[in-house]
Amino acid sequence: MVGLGLLMVLAGVASLWLRYRKTLFQARTFQRYCLVMGPSGLIALLAGWVVTEVGRQPYTVYGLLRTAESASPIAAPALGASLAAFVITYFFVFGAGIYYLFRSLATAPGTREGAYSVQFNSPNVKGHLHPIAPEPSARRVN
Amino acid sequence: MDVSIDLPLIWASIIAVAVLAYAVLDGFDLGVGILFLGLSAHEKNAAIETIAPIWDGNETWLVLGGGGLYATFPLAYATVLAALYPLVIAMLLALVFRGVSIEYRHKSQGLRRFWDVGFFLGSLVAALSQGIMLGAFIQGIEVEGRAYAGGWTDWLTPFSLLCGAAIVLGYVLLGSTWLIMKTRGQMNVRMRARLPTLTAGVFCAIVGLSSWTPF
């Protein structure tokens, strides 16, 4: 976690240095480094969470309240079943999400200008207003 | 002038309002979800569009209710949620699945039918768990000292199951009236035709459960 933080600082400092040398946009090695560093934020976050959760054991509040004293009176089968249900649901939901994400990434973006101008000017169709489309009043249709 | 502020009372009212707002607001969009599989492909899209901008806002009331209970009545929160644990988890996972289904059904081509069923099942399970929770809560929770002392299936009684069914019926009624207000054409006509039976059913459920409650 700390190492990853230092690597992030390194990315920042290196980019400033390359910028100063005016070679930022040609530095392939540095660009690859930034690409590899992509997931580092998430990994550092998870690592930090594991450190705090494991590090405070056997206390919930260090030195004052033990974990065993603060646990809710929930039966083991209920807890096990809910953990399994969470794991299954999240794998499923995130799996489907990543599938749709990759499929969207594989599709080139379309402007779909035509479709919106039709919808804006048809009184009977409630258009799906695109966030970057111009305001209906600002639009002139010939 | 000395004005004393009764904070527990104020917060109890806030939580009560939040739970009521949740039941009415998320009630109708859960109801739309329960009615969902009976609609034609065109009607499904229309029904989804009527709730798409608001369903997640409606569910925020649940966060206020739960968060308020946690912050102001931690003892009640710890006891009640421990007693209703399986139901709370079932409701949360159902709400997750249902929300995701609303978004994914637009993206999918081959699996739209699957997400439609997911939307229906998520709505149904969420509504059922809420009703069963209410029933279990009315029947009482076994407490010893300052903690829950019952088993993890104490909530499962005929009364609580009937409460679950009644909530589903009530949400279906809310969902139909929402669709009547928001749509035209065949769907509107069909929903209207079903309204008297539904209203009578909900009325019977209210009377039946209210007269069962004292026993």
mmCIF file of C-alpha atoms in Angstrom:
data_model
loop_
_atom_site.group_PDB
_atom_site.id
_atom_site.type_symbol
_atom_site.label_atom_id
_atom_site.label_comp_id
_atom_site.label_asym_id
_atom_site.label_seq_id
_atom_site.Cartn_x
_atom_site.Cartn_y
_atom_site.Cartn_z
ATOM 1 C CA MET A 1 0.000 0.000 0.000
ATOM 2 C CA VAL A 2 2.760 2.428 0.989
ATOM 3 C CA GLY A 3 4.883 1.167 -1.912
ATOM 4 C CA LEU A 4 2.037 1.760 -4.325
ATOM 5 C CA GLY A 5 1.638 5.278 -2.936
ATOM 6 C CA LEU A 6 5.321 5.972 -3.602
ATOM 7 C CA LEU A 7 4.947 4.579 -7.143
ATOM 8 C CA MET A 8 2.008 6.995 -7.666
ATOM 9 C CA VAL A 9 4.150 9.894 -6.455
ATOM 10 C CA LEU A 10 6.850 8.692 -8.853
ATOM 11 C CA ALA A 11 4.334 8.818 -11.733
ATOM 12 C CA GLY A 12 3.454 12.410 -10.831
ATOM 13 C CA VAL A 13 7.054 13.597 -10.468
ATOM 14 C CA ALA A 14 8.162 11.773 -13.632
ATOM 15 C CA SER A 15 5.329 13.317 -15.647
ATOM 16 C CA LEU A 16 6.321 16.818 -14.438
ATOM 17 C CA TRP A 17 9.958 16.140 -15.346
ATOM 18 C CA LEU A 18 9.006 14.821 -18.817
ATOM 19 C CA ARG A 19 6.694 17.786 -19.299
ATOM 20 C CA TYR A 20 9.578 20.091 -18.424
ATOM 21 C CA ARG A 21 11.765 18.265 -20.953
ATOM 22 C CA LYS A 22 8.860 18.514 -23.460
ATOM 23 C CA THR A 23 8.977 14.747 -24.126
ATOM 24 C CA LEU A 24 5.836 13.696 -22.193
ATOM 25 C CA PHE A 25 3.897 12.703 -25.290
ATOM 26 C CA GLN A 26 6.772 10.669 -26.755
ATOM 27 C CA ALA A 27 7.815 8.818 -23.588
ATOM 28 C CA ARG A 28 6.514 5.309 -24.371
ATOM 29 C CA THR A 29 7.986 3.657 -21.292
ATOM 30 C CA PHE A 30 6.381 6.263 -19.022
ATOM 31 C CA GLN A 31 3.026 5.870 -20.773
ATOM 32 C CA ARG A 32 3.165 2.103 -20.309
ATOM 33 C CA TYR A 33 4.021 2.675 -16.657
ATOM 34 C CA CYS A 34 0.891 4.841 -16.258
ATOM 35 C CA LEU A 35 -1.197 2.133 -17.924
ATOM 36 C CA VAL A 36 0.104 -0.531 -15.552
ATOM 37 C CA MET A 37 -0.528 1.820 -12.594
ATOM 38 C CA GLY A 38 -4.212 2.051 -13.574
ATOM 39 C CA PRO A 39 -5.612 -0.391 -10.973
ATOM 40 C CA SER A 40 -3.119 0.701 -8.279
ATOM 41 C CA GLY A 41 -5.641 2.982 -6.561
ATOM 42 C CA LEU A 42 -8.120 0.150 -6.063
ATOM 43 C CA ILE A 43 -5.427 -2.290 -4.939
ATOM 44 C CA ALA A 44 -4.050 0.250 -2.425
ATOM 45 C CA LEU A 45 -7.577 0.869 -1.128
ATOM 46 C CA LEU A 46 -8.225 -2.841 -0.571
ATOM 47 C CA ALA A 47 -4.795 -3.333 0.987
ATOM 48 C CA GLY A 48 -5.420 -0.444 3.387
ATOM 49 C CA TRP A 49 -8.776 -1.890 4.351
ATOM 50 C CA VAL A 50 -7.267 -5.324 5.056
ATOM 51 C CA VAL A 51 -4.520 -3.704 7.168
ATOM 52 C CA THR A 52 -6.996 -1.821 9.376
ATOM 53 C CA GLU A 53 -9.372 -4.775 9.757
ATOM 54 C CA VAL A 54 -6.660 -7.315 10.537
ATOM 55 C CA GLY A 55 -4.479 -4.895 12.475
ATOM 56 C CA ARG A 56 -7.126 -3.941 15.052
ATOM 57 C CA GLN A 57 -7.830 -7.558 16.056
ATOM 58 C CA PRO A 58 -8.852 -8.744 18.597
ATOM 59 C CA TYR A 59 -10.420 -5.326 19.244
ATOM 60 C CA THR A 60 -13.243 -3.344 17.603
ATOM 61 C CA VAL A 61 -12.184 -0.221 19.522
ATOM 62 C CA TYR A 62 -8.512 -0.694 20.317
ATOM 63 C CA GLY A 63 -7.925 -1.534 23.970
ATOM 64 C CA LEU A 64 -11.560 -0.866 24.940
ATOM 65 C CA LEU A 65 -13.993 -3.192 23.137
ATOM 66 C CA ARG A 66 -13.180 -6.706 22.014
ATOM 67 C CA THR A 67 -14.554 -7.970 18.691
ATOM 68 C CA ALA A 68 -16.260 -10.885 20.462
ATOM 69 C CA GLU A 69 -18.162 -8.403 22.667
ATOM 70 C CA SER A 70 -19.321 -6.232 19.783
ATOM 71 C CA ALA A 71 -20.551 -8.998 17.463
ATOM 72 C CA SER A 72 -24.296 -9.162 16.809
ATOM 73 C CA PRO A 73 -26.193 -12.210 18.084
ATOM 74 C CA ILE A 74 -26.721 -13.683 14.623
ATOM 75 C CA ALA A 75 -26.674 -17.456 14.169
ATOM 76 C CA ALA A 76 -23.863 -18.982 12.125
ATOM 77 C CA PRO A 77 -26.125 -20.556 9.448
ATOM 78 C CA ALA A 78 -27.794 -17.183 8.776
ATOM 79 C CA LEU A 79 -24.438 -15.442 8.520
ATOM 80 C CA GLY A 80 -22.958 -18.143 6.283
ATOM 81 C CA ALA A 81 -25.989 -18.130 3.993
ATOM 82 C CA SER A 82 -25.956 -14.341 3.670
ATOM 83 C CA LEU A 83 -22.227 -14.304 2.890
ATOM 84 C CA ALA A 84 -22.727 -16.943 0.192
ATOM 85 C CA ALA A 85 -25.716 -15.025 -1.213
ATOM 86 C CA PHE A 86 -23.699 -11.801 -1.345
ATOM 87 C CA VAL A 87 -20.771 -13.512 -3.091
ATOM 88 C CA ILE A 88 -23.023 -15.174 -5.681
ATOM 89 C CA THR A 89 -25.069 -12.029 -6.348
ATOM 90 C CA TYR A 90 -22.032 -9.774 -6.658
ATOM 91 C CA PHE A 91 -20.142 -12.176 -8.944
ATOM 92 C CA PHE A 92 -23.195 -12.412 -11.119
ATOM 93 C CA VAL A 93 -24.032 -8.695 -11.189
ATOM 94 C CA PHE A 94 -20.433 -7.552 -11.682
ATOM 95 C CA GLY A 95 -19.797 -10.301 -14.242
ATOM 96 C CA ALA A 96 -22.766 -9.144 -16.317
ATOM 97 C CA GLY A 97 -21.731 -5.508 -15.795
ATOM 98 C CA ILE A 98 -18.189 -6.120 -17.033
ATOM 99 C CA TYR A 99 -19.573 -8.019 -20.032
ATOM 100 C CA TYR A 100 -21.839 -5.098 -21.013
ATOM 101 C CA LEU A 101 -19.038 -2.622 -20.292
ATOM 102 C CA PHE A 102 -16.647 -4.409 -22.659
ATOM 103 C CA ARG A 103 -19.360 -4.672 -25.283
ATOM 104 C CA SER A 104 -20.015 -0.928 -25.046
ATOM 105 C CA LEU A 105 -16.266 -0.242 -25.288
ATOM 106 C CA ALA A 106 -16.073 -2.379 -28.446
ATOM 107 C CA THR A 107 -18.774 -0.256 -30.117
ATOM 108 C CA ALA A 108 -17.755 3.044 -31.706
ATOM 109 C CA PRO A 109 -19.619 6.068 -30.307
ATOM 110 C CA GLY A 110 -22.400 7.405 -32.518
ATOM 111 C CA THR A 111 -23.659 10.981 -32.538
ATOM 112 C CA ARG A 112 -27.235 9.952 -33.424
ATOM 113 C CA GLU A 113 -28.008 13.586 -34.226
ATOM 114 C CA GLY A 114 -30.771 12.616 -36.627
ATOM 115 C CA ALA A 115 -32.669 10.524 -34.142
ATOM 116 C CA TYR A 116 -32.703 13.293 -31.547
ATOM 117 C CA SER A 117 -33.797 16.057 -33.888
ATOM 118 C CA VAL A 118 -36.771 13.915 -34.917
ATOM 119 C CA GLN A 119 -37.702 13.326 -31.295
ATOM 120 C CA PHE A 120 -37.295 16.958 -30.277
ATOM 121 C CA ASN A 121 -39.659 18.146 -32.958
ATOM 122 C CA SER A 122 -42.308 15.486 -32.724
ATOM 123 C CA PRO A 123 -44.976 16.576 -30.229
ATOM 124 C CA ASN A 124 -46.131 13.006 -29.548
ATOM 125 C CA VAL A 125 -42.800 11.429 -28.791
ATOM 126 C CA LYS A 126 -41.183 12.017 -25.465
ATOM 127 C CA GLY A 127 -37.534 12.140 -26.458
ATOM 128 C CA HIS A 128 -34.649 10.598 -24.604
ATOM 129 C CA LEU A 129 -32.722 13.807 -24.123
ATOM 130 C CA HIS A 130 -29.045 13.223 -24.581
ATOM 131 C CA PRO A 131 -26.991 15.146 -22.036
ATOM 132 C CA ILE A 132 -24.685 16.679 -24.647
ATOM 133 C CA ALA A 133 -27.392 17.400 -27.210
ATOM 134 C CA PRO A 134 -28.206 21.103 -27.688
ATOM 135 C CA GLU A 135 -31.333 22.544 -26.089
ATOM 136 C CA PRO A 136 -34.451 21.977 -28.210
ATOM 137 C CA SER A 137 -35.032 25.728 -28.502
ATOM 138 C CA ALA A 138 -31.511 26.279 -29.820
ATOM 139 C CA ARG A 139 -32.032 23.820 -32.639
ATOM 140 C CA ARG A 140 -33.083 24.841 -36.110
ATOM 141 C CA VAL A 141 -34.349 22.161 -38.439
ATOM 142 C CA ASN A 142 -34.547 22.801 -42.133
ATOM 143 C CA MET B 1 -38.777 31.178 27.683
ATOM 144 C CA ASP B 2 -37.522 27.681 28.164
ATOM 145 C CA VAL B 3 -38.186 25.531 25.152
ATOM 146 C CA SER B 4 -37.318 21.936 25.670
ATOM 147 C CA ILE B 5 -36.845 19.847 22.586
ATOM 148 C CA ASP B 6 -37.919 16.247 22.717
ATOM 149 C CA LEU B 7 -35.283 14.772 20.418
ATOM 150 C CA PRO B 8 -36.332 11.096 20.667
ATOM 151 C CA LEU B 9 -39.893 12.073 19.729
ATOM 152 C CA ILE B 10 -38.722 14.243 16.830
ATOM 153 C CA TRP B 11 -36.469 11.499 15.507
ATOM 154 C CA ALA B 12 -39.135 8.840 15.930
ATOM 155 C CA SER B 13 -41.415 11.056 13.818
ATOM 156 C CA ILE B 14 -38.740 11.573 11.183
ATOM 157 C CA ILE B 15 -38.158 7.826 10.925
ATOM 158 C CA ALA B 16 -41.899 7.168 10.803
ATOM 159 C CA VAL B 17 -42.302 9.694 7.984
ATOM 160 C CA ALA B 18 -39.337 8.155 6.128
ATOM 161 C CA VAL B 19 -40.762 4.640 6.381
ATOM 162 C CA LEU B 20 -44.204 5.848 5.291
ATOM 163 C CA ALA B 21 -42.736 7.789 2.364
ATOM 164 C CA TYR B 22 -40.721 4.725 1.415
ATOM 165 C CA ALA B 23 -43.733 2.398 1.498
ATOM 166 C CA VAL B 24 -45.834 4.753 -0.645
ATOM 167 C CA LEU B 25 -43.122 5.830 -3.086
ATOM 168 C CA ASP B 26 -41.075 2.685 -3.566
ATOM 169 C CA GLY B 27 -44.345 0.777 -3.144
ATOM 170 C CA PHE B 28 -45.637 1.870 -6.508
ATOM 171 C CA ASP B 29 -42.442 1.134 -8.403
ATOM 172 C CA LEU B 30 -42.083 -2.254 -6.708
ATOM 173 C CA GLY B 31 -45.719 -2.782 -7.694
ATOM 174 C CA VAL B 32 -44.886 -1.992 -11.314
ATOM 175 C CA GLY B 33 -42.126 -4.612 -11.040
ATOM 176 C CA ILE B 34 -44.530 -7.237 -9.697
ATOM 177 C CA LEU B 35 -46.994 -6.497 -12.525
ATOM 178 C CA PHE B 36 -44.175 -6.465 -15.057
ATOM 179 C CA LEU B 37 -44.338 -9.954 -16.594
ATOM 180 C CA GLY B 38 -48.025 -9.522 -17.455
ATOM 181 C CA LEU B 39 -47.254 -6.660 -19.834
ATOM 182 C CA SER B 40 -46.509 -6.768 -23.571
ATOM 183 C CA ALA B 41 -43.035 -5.841 -24.861
ATOM 184 C CA HIS B 42 -44.161 -2.303 -25.730
ATOM 185 C CA GLU B 43 -45.940 -1.854 -22.412
ATOM 186 C CA LYS B 44 -42.865 -3.114 -20.542
ATOM 187 C CA ASN B 45 -40.738 -0.363 -22.076
ATOM 188 C CA ALA B 46 -43.375 2.256 -21.292
ATOM 189 C CA ALA B 47 -43.748 1.026 -17.697
ATOM 190 C CA ILE B 48 -39.970 1.076 -17.162
ATOM 191 C CA GLU B 49 -39.753 4.607 -18.564
ATOM 192 C CA THR B 50 -42.371 5.887 -16.125
ATOM 193 C CA ILE B 51 -40.325 4.715 -13.122
ATOM 194 C CA ALA B 52 -36.789 5.012 -14.532
ATOM 195 C CA PRO B 53 -36.124 8.607 -13.364
ATOM 196 C CA ILE B 54 -37.494 8.141 -9.831
ATOM 197 C CA TRP B 55 -37.190 4.575 -8.527
ATOM 198 C CA ASP B 56 -33.732 5.078 -7.038
ATOM 199 C CA GLY B 57 -34.775 8.363 -5.442
ATOM 200 C CA ASN B 58 -37.731 6.553 -3.878
ATOM 201 C CA GLU B 59 -35.397 4.008 -2.315
ATOM 202 C CA THR B 60 -33.406 6.788 -0.643
ATOM 203 C CA TRP B 61 -36.174 6.994 1.971
ATOM 204 C CA LEU B 62 -35.131 3.530 3.102
ATOM 205 C CA VAL B 63 -31.614 4.849 3.670
ATOM 206 C CA LEU B 64 -32.981 7.721 5.789
ATOM 207 C CA GLY B 65 -35.146 5.314 7.805
ATOM 208 C CA GLY B 66 -32.339 2.801 8.367
ATOM 209 C CA GLY B 67 -29.637 5.427 8.899
ATOM 210 C CA GLY B 68 -31.870 7.396 11.282
ATOM 211 C CA LEU B 69 -32.607 4.270 13.310
ATOM 212 C CA TYR B 70 -28.888 3.431 13.447
ATOM 213 C CA ALA B 71 -27.864 6.936 14.517
ATOM 214 C CA THR B 72 -30.612 7.762 17.008
ATOM 215 C CA PHE B 73 -31.844 4.417 18.355
ATOM 216 C CA PRO B 74 -28.797 2.119 18.143
ATOM 217 C CA LEU B 75 -30.210 -0.363 20.659
ATOM 218 C CA ALA B 76 -33.421 -0.820 18.631
ATOM 219 C CA TYR B 77 -31.368 -1.023 15.451
ATOM 220 C CA ALA B 78 -29.109 -3.752 16.860
ATOM 221 C CA THR B 79 -32.032 -5.766 18.247
ATOM 222 C CA VAL B 80 -34.500 -5.474 15.374
ATOM 223 C CA LEU B 81 -31.958 -6.043 12.610
ATOM 224 C CA ALA B 82 -30.497 -9.066 14.393
ATOM 225 C CA ALA B 83 -33.994 -10.547 14.698
ATOM 226 C CA LEU B 84 -34.898 -9.881 11.057
ATOM 227 C CA TYR B 85 -31.429 -10.548 9.636
ATOM 228 C CA PRO B 86 -32.300 -13.096 6.884
ATOM 229 C CA LEU B 87 -35.169 -10.867 5.695
ATOM 230 C CA VAL B 88 -33.071 -7.701 5.606
ATOM 231 C CA ILE B 89 -30.397 -9.487 3.563
ATOM 232 C CA ALA B 90 -33.002 -10.987 1.216
ATOM 233 C CA MET B 91 -34.568 -7.539 0.718
ATOM 234 C CA LEU B 92 -31.230 -5.817 0.059
ATOM 235 C CA LEU B 93 -30.062 -8.442 -2.439
ATOM 236 C CA ALA B 94 -33.457 -8.343 -4.162
ATOM 237 C CA LEU B 95 -33.204 -4.536 -4.439
ATOM 238 C CA VAL B 96 -29.660 -4.873 -5.846
ATOM 239 C CA PHE B 97 -30.791 -7.396 -8.426
ATOM 240 C CA ARG B 98 -33.857 -5.406 -9.348
ATOM 241 C CA GLY B 99 -32.011 -2.116 -9.828
ATOM 242 C CA VAL B 100 -29.368 -3.800 -11.939
ATOM 243 C CA SER B 101 -32.053 -5.498 -14.051
ATOM 244 C CA ILE B 102 -33.610 -2.117 -14.883
ATOM 245 C CA GLU B 103 -30.260 -0.886 -16.225
ATOM 246 C CA TYR B 104 -29.082 -4.089 -17.924
ATOM 247 C CA ARG B 105 -32.301 -4.842 -19.801
ATOM 248 C CA HIS B 106 -31.577 -1.787 -21.974
ATOM 249 C CA LYS B 107 -28.092 -3.077 -22.764
ATOM 250 C CA SER B 108 -28.915 -6.706 -23.448
ATOM 251 C CA GLN B 109 -30.099 -8.151 -26.709
ATOM 252 C CA GLY B 110 -30.495 -11.885 -26.171
ATOM 253 C CA LEU B 111 -30.985 -11.816 -22.420
ATOM 254 C CA ARG B 112 -33.732 -9.207 -22.109
ATOM 255 C CA ARG B 113 -36.232 -11.835 -21.029
ATOM 256 C CA PHE B 114 -33.840 -12.902 -18.274
ATOM 257 C CA TRP B 115 -33.499 -9.357 -16.886
ATOM 258 C CA ASP B 116 -37.268 -8.896 -17.089
ATOM 259 C CA VAL B 117 -37.697 -11.942 -14.858
ATOM 260 C CA GLY B 118 -34.933 -10.544 -12.597
ATOM 261 C CA PHE B 119 -36.797 -7.251 -12.290
ATOM 262 C CA PHE B 120 -40.016 -9.085 -11.432
ATOM 263 C CA LEU B 121 -38.423 -11.477 -8.916
ATOM 264 C CA GLY B 122 -36.366 -8.713 -7.294
ATOM 265 C CA SER B 123 -39.458 -6.554 -6.827
ATOM 266 C CA LEU B 124 -41.508 -9.478 -5.513
ATOM 267 C CA VAL B 125 -38.880 -10.692 -3.022
ATOM 268 C CA ALA B 126 -38.226 -7.140 -1.781
ATOM 269 C CA ALA B 127 -41.952 -6.521 -1.226
ATOM 270 C CA LEU B 128 -42.464 -9.921 0.450
ATOM 271 C CA SER B 129 -39.514 -9.458 2.807
ATOM 272 C CA GLN B 130 -40.742 -6.006 3.806
ATOM 273 C CA GLY B 131 -44.195 -7.389 4.580
ATOM 274 C CA ILE B 132 -42.832 -10.343 6.547
ATOM 275 C CA MET B 133 -40.562 -7.966 8.491
ATOM 276 C CA LEU B 134 -43.574 -5.837 9.395
ATOM 277 C CA GLY B 135 -45.495 -8.920 10.526
ATOM 278 C CA ALA B 136 -42.585 -10.227 12.587
ATOM 279 C CA PHE B 137 -42.112 -6.776 14.133
ATOM 280 C CA ILE B 138 -45.795 -6.554 15.140
ATOM 281 C CA GLN B 139 -45.616 -10.012 16.723
ATOM 282 C CA GLY B 140 -42.698 -8.964 18.869
ATOM 283 C CA ILE B 141 -39.037 -9.752 19.249
ATOM 284 C CA GLU B 142 -37.495 -11.864 21.996
ATOM 285 C CA VAL B 143 -35.077 -9.771 24.031
ATOM 286 C CA GLU B 144 -32.821 -10.707 26.927
ATOM 287 C CA GLY B 145 -30.874 -7.952 28.676
ATOM 288 C CA ARG B 146 -29.952 -5.556 25.890
ATOM 289 C CA ALA B 147 -29.729 -8.016 22.992
ATOM 290 C CA TYR B 148 -31.831 -10.173 20.710
ATOM 291 C CA ALA B 149 -32.309 -13.615 22.237
ATOM 292 C CA GLY B 150 -34.345 -15.528 19.655
ATOM 293 C CA GLY B 151 -33.375 -17.912 16.851
ATOM 294 C CA TRP B 152 -32.760 -16.920 13.266
ATOM 295 C CA THR B 153 -36.109 -18.216 11.939
ATOM 296 C CA ASP B 154 -38.331 -16.649 14.633
ATOM 297 C CA TRP B 155 -39.808 -14.324 12.019
ATOM 298 C CA LEU B 156 -41.414 -17.214 10.162
ATOM 299 C CA THR B 157 -45.055 -17.409 11.303
ATOM 300 C CA PRO B 158 -48.413 -17.658 9.483
ATOM 301 C CA PHE B 159 -49.190 -14.089 10.555
ATOM 302 C CA SER B 160 -45.956 -12.640 9.184
ATOM 303 C CA LEU B 161 -46.342 -14.572 5.902
ATOM 304 C CA LEU B 162 -49.862 -13.182 5.531
ATOM 305 C CA CYS B 163 -48.463 -9.681 6.168
ATOM 306 C CA GLY B 164 -45.971 -10.325 3.362
ATOM 307 C CA ALA B 165 -48.736 -11.331 0.960
ATOM 308 C CA ALA B 166 -50.799 -8.281 1.998
ATOM 309 C CA ILE B 167 -47.901 -5.896 1.295
ATOM 310 C CA VAL B 168 -47.414 -7.463 -2.141
ATOM 311 C CA LEU B 169 -51.118 -6.933 -2.842
ATOM 312 C CA GLY B 170 -50.940 -3.325 -1.608
ATOM 313 C CA TYR B 171 -47.889 -2.566 -3.765
ATOM 314 C CA VAL B 172 -49.607 -4.107 -6.807
ATOM 315 C CA LEU B 173 -52.541 -1.754 -6.179
ATOM 316 C CA LEU B 174 -50.177 1.236 -5.935
ATOM 317 C CA GLY B 175 -48.350 0.091 -9.083
ATOM 318 C CA SER B 176 -51.593 -0.212 -11.067
ATOM 319 C CA THR B 177 -52.782 3.243 -10.053
ATOM 320 C CA TRP B 178 -49.362 4.660 -10.995
ATOM 321 C CA LEU B 179 -49.575 3.063 -14.454
ATOM 322 C CA ILE B 180 -53.152 4.345 -14.859
ATOM 323 C CA MET B 181 -51.938 7.862 -14.077
ATOM 324 C CA LYS B 182 -48.884 7.679 -16.347
ATOM 325 C CA THR B 183 -50.010 5.735 -19.422
ATOM 326 C CA ARG B 184 -52.734 5.627 -22.031
ATOM 327 C CA GLY B 185 -54.225 2.927 -24.225
ATOM 328 C CA GLN B 186 -54.677 -0.780 -23.573
ATOM 329 C CA MET B 187 -52.544 -0.953 -20.469
ATOM 330 C CA ASN B 188 -54.569 1.819 -18.855
ATOM 331 C CA VAL B 189 -57.847 0.070 -19.671
ATOM 332 C CA ARG B 190 -56.662 -3.273 -18.313
ATOM 333 C CA MET B 191 -55.323 -1.742 -15.095
ATOM 334 C CA ARG B 192 -58.593 0.118 -14.570
ATOM 335 C CA ALA B 193 -60.637 -3.051 -15.085
ATOM 336 C CA ARG B 194 -58.614 -4.858 -12.404
ATOM 337 C CA LEU B 195 -58.830 -1.999 -9.902
ATOM 338 C CA PRO B 196 -62.096 -2.891 -8.038
ATOM 339 C CA THR B 197 -60.958 -6.490 -7.356
ATOM 340 C CA LEU B 198 -57.534 -5.298 -6.202
ATOM 341 C CA THR B 199 -58.973 -2.605 -3.948
ATOM 342 C CA ALA B 200 -61.390 -5.099 -2.409
ATOM 343 C CA GLY B 201 -58.497 -7.526 -1.865
ATOM 344 C CA VAL B 202 -56.342 -4.910 -0.137
ATOM 345 C CA PHE B 203 -59.311 -3.817 1.992
ATOM 346 C CA CYS B 204 -59.957 -7.430 3.075
ATOM 347 C CA ALA B 205 -56.247 -7.841 3.881
ATOM 348 C CA ILE B 206 -56.259 -4.678 6.021
ATOM 349 C CA VAL B 207 -59.398 -5.717 7.900
ATOM 350 C CA GLY B 208 -58.233 -9.318 8.287
ATOM 351 C CA LEU B 209 -54.750 -8.450 9.554
ATOM 352 C CA SER B 210 -56.024 -5.691 11.845
ATOM 353 C CA SER B 211 -58.488 -8.057 13.512
ATOM 354 C CA TRP B 212 -55.801 -10.775 13.811
ATOM 355 C CA THR B 213 -53.229 -8.409 15.337
ATOM 356 C CA PRO B 214 -54.558 -8.374 18.946
ATOM 357 C CA PHE B 215 -54.350 -12.181 19.220
#
